[in-house]
mmCIF file of C-alpha atoms in Angstrom:
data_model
loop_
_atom_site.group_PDB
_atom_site.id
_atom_site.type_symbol
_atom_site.label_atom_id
_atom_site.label_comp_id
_atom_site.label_asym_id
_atom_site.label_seq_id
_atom_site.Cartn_x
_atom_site.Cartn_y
_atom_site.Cartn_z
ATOM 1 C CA UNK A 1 5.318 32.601 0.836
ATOM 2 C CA UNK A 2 2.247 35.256 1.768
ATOM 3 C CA UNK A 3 3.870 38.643 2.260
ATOM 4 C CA UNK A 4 0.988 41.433 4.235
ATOM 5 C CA UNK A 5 0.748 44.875 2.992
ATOM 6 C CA UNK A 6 2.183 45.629 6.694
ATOM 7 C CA UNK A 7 5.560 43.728 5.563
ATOM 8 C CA UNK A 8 4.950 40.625 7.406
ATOM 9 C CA UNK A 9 6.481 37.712 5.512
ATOM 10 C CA UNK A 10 5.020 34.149 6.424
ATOM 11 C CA UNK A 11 6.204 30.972 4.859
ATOM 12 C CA UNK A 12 3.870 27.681 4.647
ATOM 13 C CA UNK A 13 6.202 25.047 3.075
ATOM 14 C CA UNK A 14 4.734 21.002 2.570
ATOM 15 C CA UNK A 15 5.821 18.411 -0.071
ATOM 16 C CA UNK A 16 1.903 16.918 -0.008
ATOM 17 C CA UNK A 17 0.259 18.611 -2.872
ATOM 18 C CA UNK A 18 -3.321 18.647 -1.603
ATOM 19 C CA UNK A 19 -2.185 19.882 2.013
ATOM 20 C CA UNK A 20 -1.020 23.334 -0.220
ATOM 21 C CA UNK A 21 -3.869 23.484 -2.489
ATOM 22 C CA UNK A 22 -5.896 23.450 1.057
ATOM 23 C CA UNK A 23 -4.158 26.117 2.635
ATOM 24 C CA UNK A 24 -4.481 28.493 -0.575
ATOM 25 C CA UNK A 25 -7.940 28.131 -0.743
ATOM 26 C CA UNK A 26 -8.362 28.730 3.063
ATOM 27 C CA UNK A 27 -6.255 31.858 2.561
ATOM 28 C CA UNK A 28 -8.212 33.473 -0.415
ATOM 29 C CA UNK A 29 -11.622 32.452 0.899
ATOM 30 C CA UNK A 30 -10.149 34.627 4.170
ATOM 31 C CA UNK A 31 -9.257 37.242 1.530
ATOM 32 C CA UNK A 32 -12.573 37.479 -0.216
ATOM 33 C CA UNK A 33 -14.745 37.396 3.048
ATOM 34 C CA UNK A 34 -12.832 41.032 4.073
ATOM 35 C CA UNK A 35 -14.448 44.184 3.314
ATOM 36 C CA UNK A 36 -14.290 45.550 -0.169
ATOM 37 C CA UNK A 37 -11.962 47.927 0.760
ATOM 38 C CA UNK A 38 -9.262 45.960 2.405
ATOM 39 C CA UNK A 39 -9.292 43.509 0.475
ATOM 40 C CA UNK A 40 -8.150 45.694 -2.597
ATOM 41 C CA UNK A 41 -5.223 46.559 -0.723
ATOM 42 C CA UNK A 42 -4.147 42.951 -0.029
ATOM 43 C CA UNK A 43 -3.767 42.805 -3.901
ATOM 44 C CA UNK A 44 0.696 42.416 -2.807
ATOM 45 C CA UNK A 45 -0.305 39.057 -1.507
ATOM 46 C CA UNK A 46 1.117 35.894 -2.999
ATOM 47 C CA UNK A 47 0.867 32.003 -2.155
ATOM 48 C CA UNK A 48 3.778 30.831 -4.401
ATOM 49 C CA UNK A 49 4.165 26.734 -5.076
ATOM 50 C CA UNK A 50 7.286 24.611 -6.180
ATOM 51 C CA UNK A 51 9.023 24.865 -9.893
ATOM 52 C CA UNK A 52 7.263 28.301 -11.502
ATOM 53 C CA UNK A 53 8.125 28.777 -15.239
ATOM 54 C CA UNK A 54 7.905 31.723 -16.846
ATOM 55 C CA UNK A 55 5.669 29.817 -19.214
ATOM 56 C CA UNK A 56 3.109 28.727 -16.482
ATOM 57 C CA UNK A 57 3.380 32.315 -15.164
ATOM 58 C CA UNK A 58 2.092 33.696 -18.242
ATOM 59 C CA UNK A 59 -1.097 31.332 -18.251
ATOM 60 C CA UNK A 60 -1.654 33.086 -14.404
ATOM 61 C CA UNK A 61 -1.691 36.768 -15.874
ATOM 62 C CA UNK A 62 -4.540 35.454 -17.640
ATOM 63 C CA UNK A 63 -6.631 34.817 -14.551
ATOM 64 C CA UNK A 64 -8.623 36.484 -11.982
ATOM 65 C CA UNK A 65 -9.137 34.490 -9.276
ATOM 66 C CA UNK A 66 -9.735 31.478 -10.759
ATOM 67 C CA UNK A 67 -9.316 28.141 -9.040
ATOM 68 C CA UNK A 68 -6.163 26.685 -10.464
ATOM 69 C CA UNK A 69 -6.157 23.338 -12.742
ATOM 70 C CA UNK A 70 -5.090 20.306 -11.170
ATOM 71 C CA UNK A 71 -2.223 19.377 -13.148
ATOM 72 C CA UNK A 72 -1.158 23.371 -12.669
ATOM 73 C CA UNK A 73 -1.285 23.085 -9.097
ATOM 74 C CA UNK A 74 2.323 22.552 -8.286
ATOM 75 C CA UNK A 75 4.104 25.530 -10.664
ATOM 76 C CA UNK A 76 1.939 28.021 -10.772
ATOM 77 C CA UNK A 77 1.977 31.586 -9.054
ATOM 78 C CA UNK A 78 -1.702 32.781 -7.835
ATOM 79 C CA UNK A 79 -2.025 36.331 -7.441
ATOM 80 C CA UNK A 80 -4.975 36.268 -4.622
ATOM 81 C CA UNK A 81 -6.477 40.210 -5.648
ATOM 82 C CA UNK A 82 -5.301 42.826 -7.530
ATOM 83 C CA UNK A 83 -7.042 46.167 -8.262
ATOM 84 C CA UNK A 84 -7.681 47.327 -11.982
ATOM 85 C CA UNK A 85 -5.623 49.494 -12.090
ATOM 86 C CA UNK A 86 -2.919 46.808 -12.312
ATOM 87 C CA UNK A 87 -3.788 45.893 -15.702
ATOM 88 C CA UNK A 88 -1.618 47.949 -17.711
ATOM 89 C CA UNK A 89 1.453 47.058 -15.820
ATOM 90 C CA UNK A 90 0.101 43.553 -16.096
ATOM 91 C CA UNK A 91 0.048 43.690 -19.909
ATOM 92 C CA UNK A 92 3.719 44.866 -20.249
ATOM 93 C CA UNK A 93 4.813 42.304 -18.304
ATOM 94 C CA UNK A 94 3.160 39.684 -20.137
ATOM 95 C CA UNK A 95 4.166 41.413 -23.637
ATOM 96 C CA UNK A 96 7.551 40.726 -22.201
ATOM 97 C CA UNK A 97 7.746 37.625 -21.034
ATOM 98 C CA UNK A 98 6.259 36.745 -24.347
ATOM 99 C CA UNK A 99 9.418 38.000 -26.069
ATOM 100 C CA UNK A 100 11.637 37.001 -24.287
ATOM 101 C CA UNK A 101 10.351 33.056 -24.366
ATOM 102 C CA UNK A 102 10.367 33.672 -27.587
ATOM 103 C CA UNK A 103 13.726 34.030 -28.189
ATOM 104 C CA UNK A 104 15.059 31.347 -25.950
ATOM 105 C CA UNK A 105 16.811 29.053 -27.559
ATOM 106 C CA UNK A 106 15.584 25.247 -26.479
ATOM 107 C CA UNK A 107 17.219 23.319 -23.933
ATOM 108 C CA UNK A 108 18.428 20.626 -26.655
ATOM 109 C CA UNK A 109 20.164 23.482 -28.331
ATOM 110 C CA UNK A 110 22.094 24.722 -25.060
ATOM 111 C CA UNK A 111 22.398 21.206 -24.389
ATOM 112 C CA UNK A 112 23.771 20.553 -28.085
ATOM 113 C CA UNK A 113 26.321 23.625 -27.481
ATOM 114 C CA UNK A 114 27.485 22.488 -24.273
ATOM 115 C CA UNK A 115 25.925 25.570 -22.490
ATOM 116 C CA UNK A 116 24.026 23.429 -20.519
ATOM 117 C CA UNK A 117 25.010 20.138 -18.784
ATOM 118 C CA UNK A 118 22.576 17.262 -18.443
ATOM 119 C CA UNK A 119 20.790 17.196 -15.156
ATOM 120 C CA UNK A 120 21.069 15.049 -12.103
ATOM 121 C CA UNK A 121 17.965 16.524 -10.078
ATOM 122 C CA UNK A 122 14.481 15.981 -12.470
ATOM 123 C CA UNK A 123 16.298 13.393 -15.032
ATOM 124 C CA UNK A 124 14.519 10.072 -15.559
ATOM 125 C CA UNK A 125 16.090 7.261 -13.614
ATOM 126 C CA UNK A 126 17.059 5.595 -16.684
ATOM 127 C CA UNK A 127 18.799 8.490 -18.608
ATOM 128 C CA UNK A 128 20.886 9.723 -15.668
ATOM 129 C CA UNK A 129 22.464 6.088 -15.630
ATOM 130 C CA UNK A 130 22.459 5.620 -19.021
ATOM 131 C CA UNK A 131 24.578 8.843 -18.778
ATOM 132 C CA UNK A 132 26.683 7.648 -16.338
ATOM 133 C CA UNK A 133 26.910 4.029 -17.851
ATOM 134 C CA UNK A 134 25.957 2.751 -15.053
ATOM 135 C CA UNK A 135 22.131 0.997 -13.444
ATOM 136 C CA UNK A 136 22.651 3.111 -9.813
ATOM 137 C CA UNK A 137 23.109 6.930 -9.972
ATOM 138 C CA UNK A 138 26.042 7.931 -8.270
ATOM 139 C CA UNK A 139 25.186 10.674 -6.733
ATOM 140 C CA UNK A 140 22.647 7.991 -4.774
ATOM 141 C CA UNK A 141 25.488 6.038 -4.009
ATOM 142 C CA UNK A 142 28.111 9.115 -2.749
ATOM 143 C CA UNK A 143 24.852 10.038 -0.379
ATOM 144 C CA UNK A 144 24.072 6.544 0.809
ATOM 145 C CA UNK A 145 28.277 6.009 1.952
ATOM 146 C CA UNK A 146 28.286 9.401 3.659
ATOM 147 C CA UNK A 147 25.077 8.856 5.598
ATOM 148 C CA UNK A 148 26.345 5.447 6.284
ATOM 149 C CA UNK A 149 29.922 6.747 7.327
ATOM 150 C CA UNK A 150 28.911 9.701 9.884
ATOM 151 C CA UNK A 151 25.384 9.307 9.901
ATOM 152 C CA UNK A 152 23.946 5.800 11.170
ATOM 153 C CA UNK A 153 23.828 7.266 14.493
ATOM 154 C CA UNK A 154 21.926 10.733 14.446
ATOM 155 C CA UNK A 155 18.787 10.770 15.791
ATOM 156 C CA UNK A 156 16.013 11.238 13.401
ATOM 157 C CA UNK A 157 18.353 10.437 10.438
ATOM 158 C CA UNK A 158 16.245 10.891 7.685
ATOM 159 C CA UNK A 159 13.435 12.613 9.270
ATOM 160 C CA UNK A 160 14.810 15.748 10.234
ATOM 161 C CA UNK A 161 14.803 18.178 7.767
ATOM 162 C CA UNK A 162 18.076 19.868 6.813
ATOM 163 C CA UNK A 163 18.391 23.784 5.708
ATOM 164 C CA UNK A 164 16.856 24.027 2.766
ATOM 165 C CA UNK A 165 18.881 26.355 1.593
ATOM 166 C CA UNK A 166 22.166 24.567 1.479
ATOM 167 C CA UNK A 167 20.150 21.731 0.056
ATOM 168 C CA UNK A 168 19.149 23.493 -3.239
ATOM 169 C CA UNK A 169 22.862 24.903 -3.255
ATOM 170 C CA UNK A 170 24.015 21.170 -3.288
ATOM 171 C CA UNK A 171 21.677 20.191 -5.803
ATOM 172 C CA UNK A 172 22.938 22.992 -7.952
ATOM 173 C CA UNK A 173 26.527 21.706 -7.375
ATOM 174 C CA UNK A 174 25.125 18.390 -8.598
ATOM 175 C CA UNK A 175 23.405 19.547 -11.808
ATOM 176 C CA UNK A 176 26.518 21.442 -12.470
ATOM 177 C CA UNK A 177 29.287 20.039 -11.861
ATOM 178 C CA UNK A 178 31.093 16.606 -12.565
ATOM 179 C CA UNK A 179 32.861 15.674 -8.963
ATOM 180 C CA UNK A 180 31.223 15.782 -5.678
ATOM 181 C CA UNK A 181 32.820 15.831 -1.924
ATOM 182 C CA UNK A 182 30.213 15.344 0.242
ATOM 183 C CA UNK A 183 33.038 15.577 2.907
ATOM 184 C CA UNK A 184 33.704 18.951 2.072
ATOM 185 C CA UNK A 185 33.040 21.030 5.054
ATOM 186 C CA UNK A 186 30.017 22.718 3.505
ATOM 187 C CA UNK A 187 27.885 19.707 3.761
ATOM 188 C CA UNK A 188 28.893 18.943 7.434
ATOM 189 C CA UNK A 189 25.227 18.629 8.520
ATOM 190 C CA UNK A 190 24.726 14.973 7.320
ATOM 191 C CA UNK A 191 20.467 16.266 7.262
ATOM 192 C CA UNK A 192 21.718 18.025 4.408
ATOM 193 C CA UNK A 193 23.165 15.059 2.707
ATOM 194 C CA UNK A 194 19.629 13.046 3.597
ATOM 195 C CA UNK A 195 17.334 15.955 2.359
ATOM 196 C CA UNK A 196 19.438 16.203 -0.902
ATOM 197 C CA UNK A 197 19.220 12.197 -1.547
ATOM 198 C CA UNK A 198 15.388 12.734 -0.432
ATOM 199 C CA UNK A 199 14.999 15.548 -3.083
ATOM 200 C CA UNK A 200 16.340 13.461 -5.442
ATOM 201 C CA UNK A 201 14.120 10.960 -5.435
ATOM 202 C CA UNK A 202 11.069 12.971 -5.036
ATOM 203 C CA UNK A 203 11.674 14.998 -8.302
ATOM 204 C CA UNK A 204 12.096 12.261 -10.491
ATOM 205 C CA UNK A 205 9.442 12.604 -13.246
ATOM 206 C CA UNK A 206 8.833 9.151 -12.706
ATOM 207 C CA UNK A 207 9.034 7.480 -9.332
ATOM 208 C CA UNK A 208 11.373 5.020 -8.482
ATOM 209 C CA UNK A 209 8.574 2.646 -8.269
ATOM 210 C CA UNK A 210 7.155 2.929 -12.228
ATOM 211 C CA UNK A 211 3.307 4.438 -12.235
ATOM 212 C CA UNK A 212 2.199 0.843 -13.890
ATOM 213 C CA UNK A 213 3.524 -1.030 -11.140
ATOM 214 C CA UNK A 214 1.591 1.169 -8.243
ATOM 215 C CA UNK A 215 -1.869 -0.307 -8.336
ATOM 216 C CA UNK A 216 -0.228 -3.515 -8.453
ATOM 217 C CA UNK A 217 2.367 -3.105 -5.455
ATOM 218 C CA UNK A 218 -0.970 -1.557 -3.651
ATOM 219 C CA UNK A 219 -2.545 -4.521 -4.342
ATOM 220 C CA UNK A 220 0.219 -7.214 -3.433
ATOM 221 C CA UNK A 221 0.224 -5.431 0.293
ATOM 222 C CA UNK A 222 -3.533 -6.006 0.448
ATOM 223 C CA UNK A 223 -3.096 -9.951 0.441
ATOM 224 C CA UNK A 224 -3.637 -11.189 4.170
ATOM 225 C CA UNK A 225 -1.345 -14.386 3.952
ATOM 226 C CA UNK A 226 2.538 -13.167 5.104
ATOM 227 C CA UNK A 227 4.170 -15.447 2.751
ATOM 228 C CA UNK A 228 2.004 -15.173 -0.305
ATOM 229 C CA UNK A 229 2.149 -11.455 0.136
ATOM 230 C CA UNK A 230 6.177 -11.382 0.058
ATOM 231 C CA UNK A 231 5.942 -13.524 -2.837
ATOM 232 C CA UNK A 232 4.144 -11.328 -4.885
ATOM 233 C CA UNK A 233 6.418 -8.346 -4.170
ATOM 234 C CA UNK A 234 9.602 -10.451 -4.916
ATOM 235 C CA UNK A 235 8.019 -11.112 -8.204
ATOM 236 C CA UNK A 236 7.189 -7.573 -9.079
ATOM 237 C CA UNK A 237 10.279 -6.319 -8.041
ATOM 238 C CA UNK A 238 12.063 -8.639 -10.207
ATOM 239 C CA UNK A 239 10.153 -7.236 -13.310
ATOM 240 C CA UNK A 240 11.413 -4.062 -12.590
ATOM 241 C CA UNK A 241 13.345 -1.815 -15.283
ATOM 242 C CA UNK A 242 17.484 -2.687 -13.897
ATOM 243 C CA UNK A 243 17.652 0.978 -13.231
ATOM 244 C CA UNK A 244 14.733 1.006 -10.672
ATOM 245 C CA UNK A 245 15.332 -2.575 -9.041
ATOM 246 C CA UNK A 246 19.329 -1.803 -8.708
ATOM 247 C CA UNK A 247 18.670 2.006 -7.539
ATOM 248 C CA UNK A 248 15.942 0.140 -5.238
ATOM 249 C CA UNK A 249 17.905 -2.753 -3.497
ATOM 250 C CA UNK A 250 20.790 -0.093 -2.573
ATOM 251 C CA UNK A 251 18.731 1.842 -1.153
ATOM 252 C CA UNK A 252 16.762 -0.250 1.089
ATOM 253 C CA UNK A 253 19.560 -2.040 2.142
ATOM 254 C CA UNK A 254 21.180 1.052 3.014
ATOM 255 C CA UNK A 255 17.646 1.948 5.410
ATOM 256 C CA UNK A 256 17.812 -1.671 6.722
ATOM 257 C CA UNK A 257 21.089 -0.495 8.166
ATOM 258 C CA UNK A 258 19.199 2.798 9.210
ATOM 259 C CA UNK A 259 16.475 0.715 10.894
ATOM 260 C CA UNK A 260 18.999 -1.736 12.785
ATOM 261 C CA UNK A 261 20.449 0.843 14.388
ATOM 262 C CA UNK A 262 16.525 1.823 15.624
ATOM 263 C CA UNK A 263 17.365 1.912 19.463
ATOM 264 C CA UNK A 264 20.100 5.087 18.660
ATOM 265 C CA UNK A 265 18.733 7.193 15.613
ATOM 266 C CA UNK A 266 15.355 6.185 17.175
ATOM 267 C CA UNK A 267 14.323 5.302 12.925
ATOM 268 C CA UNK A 268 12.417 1.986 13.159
ATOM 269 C CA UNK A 269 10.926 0.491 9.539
ATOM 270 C CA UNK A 270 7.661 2.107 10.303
ATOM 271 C CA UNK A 271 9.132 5.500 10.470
ATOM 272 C CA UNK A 272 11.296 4.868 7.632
ATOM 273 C CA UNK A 273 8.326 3.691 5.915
ATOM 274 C CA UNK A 274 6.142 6.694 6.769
ATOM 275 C CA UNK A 275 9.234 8.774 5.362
ATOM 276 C CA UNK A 276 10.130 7.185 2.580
ATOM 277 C CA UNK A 277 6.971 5.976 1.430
ATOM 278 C CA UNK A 278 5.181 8.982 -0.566
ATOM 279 C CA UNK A 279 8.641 9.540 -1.775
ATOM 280 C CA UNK A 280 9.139 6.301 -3.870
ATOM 281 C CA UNK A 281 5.958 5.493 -5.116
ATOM 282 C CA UNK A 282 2.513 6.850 -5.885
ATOM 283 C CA UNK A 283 0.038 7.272 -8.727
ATOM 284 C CA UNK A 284 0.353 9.238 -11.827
ATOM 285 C CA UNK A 285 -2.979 11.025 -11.110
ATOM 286 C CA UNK A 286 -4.160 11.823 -7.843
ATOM 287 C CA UNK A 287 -7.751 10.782 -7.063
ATOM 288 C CA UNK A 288 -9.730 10.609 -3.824
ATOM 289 C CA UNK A 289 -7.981 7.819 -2.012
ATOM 290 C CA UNK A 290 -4.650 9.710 -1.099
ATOM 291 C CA UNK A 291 -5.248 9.066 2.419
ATOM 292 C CA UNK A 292 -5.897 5.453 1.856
ATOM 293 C CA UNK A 293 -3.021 5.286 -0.836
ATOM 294 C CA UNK A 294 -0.457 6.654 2.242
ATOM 295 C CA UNK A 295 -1.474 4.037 4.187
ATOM 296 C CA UNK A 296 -0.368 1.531 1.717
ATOM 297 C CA UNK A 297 2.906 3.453 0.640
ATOM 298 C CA UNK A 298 4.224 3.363 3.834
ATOM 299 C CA UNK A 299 3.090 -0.320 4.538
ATOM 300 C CA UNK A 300 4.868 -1.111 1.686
ATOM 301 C CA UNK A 301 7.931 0.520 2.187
ATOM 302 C CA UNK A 302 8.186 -0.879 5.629
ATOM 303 C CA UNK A 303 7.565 -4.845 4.190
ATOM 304 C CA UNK A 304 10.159 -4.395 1.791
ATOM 305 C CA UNK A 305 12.580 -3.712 4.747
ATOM 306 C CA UNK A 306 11.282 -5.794 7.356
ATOM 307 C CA UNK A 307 11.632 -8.672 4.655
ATOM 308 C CA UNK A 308 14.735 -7.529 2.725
ATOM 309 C CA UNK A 309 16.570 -10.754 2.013
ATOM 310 C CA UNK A 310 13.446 -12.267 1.047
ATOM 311 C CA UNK A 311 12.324 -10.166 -1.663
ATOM 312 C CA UNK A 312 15.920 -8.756 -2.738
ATOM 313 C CA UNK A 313 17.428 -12.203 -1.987
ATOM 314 C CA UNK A 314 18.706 -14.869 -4.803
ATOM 315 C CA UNK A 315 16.230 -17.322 -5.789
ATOM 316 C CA UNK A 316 18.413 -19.816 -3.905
ATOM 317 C CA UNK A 317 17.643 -17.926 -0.840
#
C-alpha cells in the first residue's frame, strides 16, 4: 500500500515474492532520484508486505534505507524517507514496542491457558491433522465438497480471485472457531471458498510437496520418456509423509473434476497447473532459477492430473 502526501492511496498486491521486492525497489529508486526537497516530504510513504510482526518492525526502525534481507523480505515494513526530525518520535515508539513484547506472554502459554486456539491457517500439515486425528484437514475437505457442489461450473473456478476481504474474515472464522458452514450465506461467492482453500495451502510453513522432495519432483519431470517419467512420480509420491500424499490425492482428484469440466469453467490441466503450481511446491530458498523452477511447477502439477490414476492408482492398476 503507497499512500502520497496528496492522499492518494495505491495498492500493488502479488503472491510472487520477487515481483514485490521489484516493484519496491523501482519505487524508492523513483523516490531518491526527486529533488532533495520533495523527496523529504514523501517521508508518509510506505510499501507494506504480507505478515508484519511487531518484532520484525522493530528491526526496520533500525534502518535507513537499507535494502532489506532476503529472508526479511516478506514481513517487513520499509519506511522509503523520513526527515530527522522523525527520530525522537521514532525512539518512543521503539522504546514501546520494546515493552510491550516484553511482556507478552508466549503463544504456548495462551495456548496452555486456552486463550488461544490452535491454528488452521500457518499450522504444519502434519500437526493440524494430528489435531484433528485425522491424515486430510477438514477444512480442505469442507472447501473441496462446496466447490464441487455449486462450483464445478463457474468460469475461471479457481483462477478468479475472490474479495480478499471476506477471505481473511473466513480464515479468521477458521482459526477460531470449531464448526464451519461454508453454506452460510456469507460465503455465497464460491471464489471466496477457492481463495480461502488457495490461502491455505500457500501459508503452510512447509509446502504440501516437502522442500526435500522438490529438486527431486523437478527432476522426475525432466525425464523425456512418458512412461518412465510417470513412474518416477508414482514412486515419490508414494514416499510421501500420509499427511501430504492423502491431503494430495484429494485434492487433485478434486481438480481432475475441475479440469473435466474444461469446456464450461474454461480450467484445462494447464491452467490448473499454472494456478496451482507455485502454490504446492517450491524450494526452501529462492535462487536464480525461479523462472525456470515455474516452468517445472506447473508442468508438474499438470502431469499429476493429466495422469491421475496412474500415479495415485493401486499398484494393481
Amino acid at each position: 500500500q503507497i499512500t502520497t502526501v496528496s492522499g492518494n492511496e495505491f495498492l500493488l498486491q502479488s503472491d510472487i515474492d520477487f515481483l514485490i521486492l521489484d516493484w519496491f525497489h523501482a519505487i524508492k529508486n523513483a523516490i531518491d532520484r526527486l529533488p532533495k526537497e520533495r523527496s523529504c516530504t514523501s517521508r508518509n510513504l510506505e510499501f507494506k508486505l504480507r505478515r508484519s510482526s511487531s518484532i520484525e518492525l522493530l528491526n526496520s526502525l533500525d534502518t535507513e534505507s537499507k535494502e532489506p534481507k532476503p529472508e526479511h523480505r516478506k514481513s517487513l515494513i520499509f519506511r522509503l524517507n523520513y526527515s530527522a526530525s522523525d527520530t525522537n518520535d521514532r525512539n518512543r515508539v521503539k522504546s514501546r514496542l520494546k515493552k510491550f513484547i516484553s511482556r507478552r506472554p508466549s503463544l504456548k502459554t495462551l495456548q496452555e491457558k486456552g486463550l488461544i486456539k490452535d491454528q488452521i491457517f500457518g499450522s504444519h500439515l502434519h500437526l493440524v491433522c494430528e489435531h484433528e486425528k485425522s491424515t486430510v484437514p477438514q477444512f480442505v475437505r469442507l472447501c473441496i465438497k462446496a466447490v464441487e457442489r455449486r462450483g464445478l461450473d463457474v468460469d475461471g473456478i479457481y483462477r478468479v480471485s475472490g474479495n480478499l476481504a471476506t477471505i481473511q474474515k473466513l480464515r479468521f472464522v477458521v482459526n477460531q472457531e470449531e464448526k464451519l458452514n461454508l453454506d452460510d450465506s456469507q460465503w455465497e461467492d464460491i471464489h471466496v471458498v477457492t481463495g480461502a482453500l488457495k490461502m491455505f495451502f500457500r501459508e503452510l510453513p512447509e509446502p504440501l510437496f516437502p522442500y526435500c522432495f522438490f529438486e527431486q519432483f523437478v527432476e522426475a519431470i525432466k525425464i523425456q520418456d512418458n512412461a518412465t517419467r510417470i513412474k518416477s512420480i508414482r514412486s515419490l509420491v508414494k514416499k510421501l509423509p500420509r499427511p501430504n500424499h492423502d491431503t494430495m490425492k484429494i485434492l487433485f482428484e478434486h481438480l481432475k473434476k475441475i479440469a473435466a469440466k474444461e469446456s464450461v469453467n474454461l480450467m484445462s490441466t494447464q491452467s490448473l497447473g499454472i494456478v496451482f503450481g507455485p502454490t504446492l511446491l517450491r524450494p526452501e530458498k529462492e535462487t536464480g532459477n525461479m523462472a525456470v523452477h515455474m516452468l517445472y511447477q506447473n508442468q508438474i502439477v499438470e502431469l499429476m492430473l493429466s495422469e491421475y490414476s496412474k500415479i495415485f492408482g493401486s499398484e494393481e492398476d
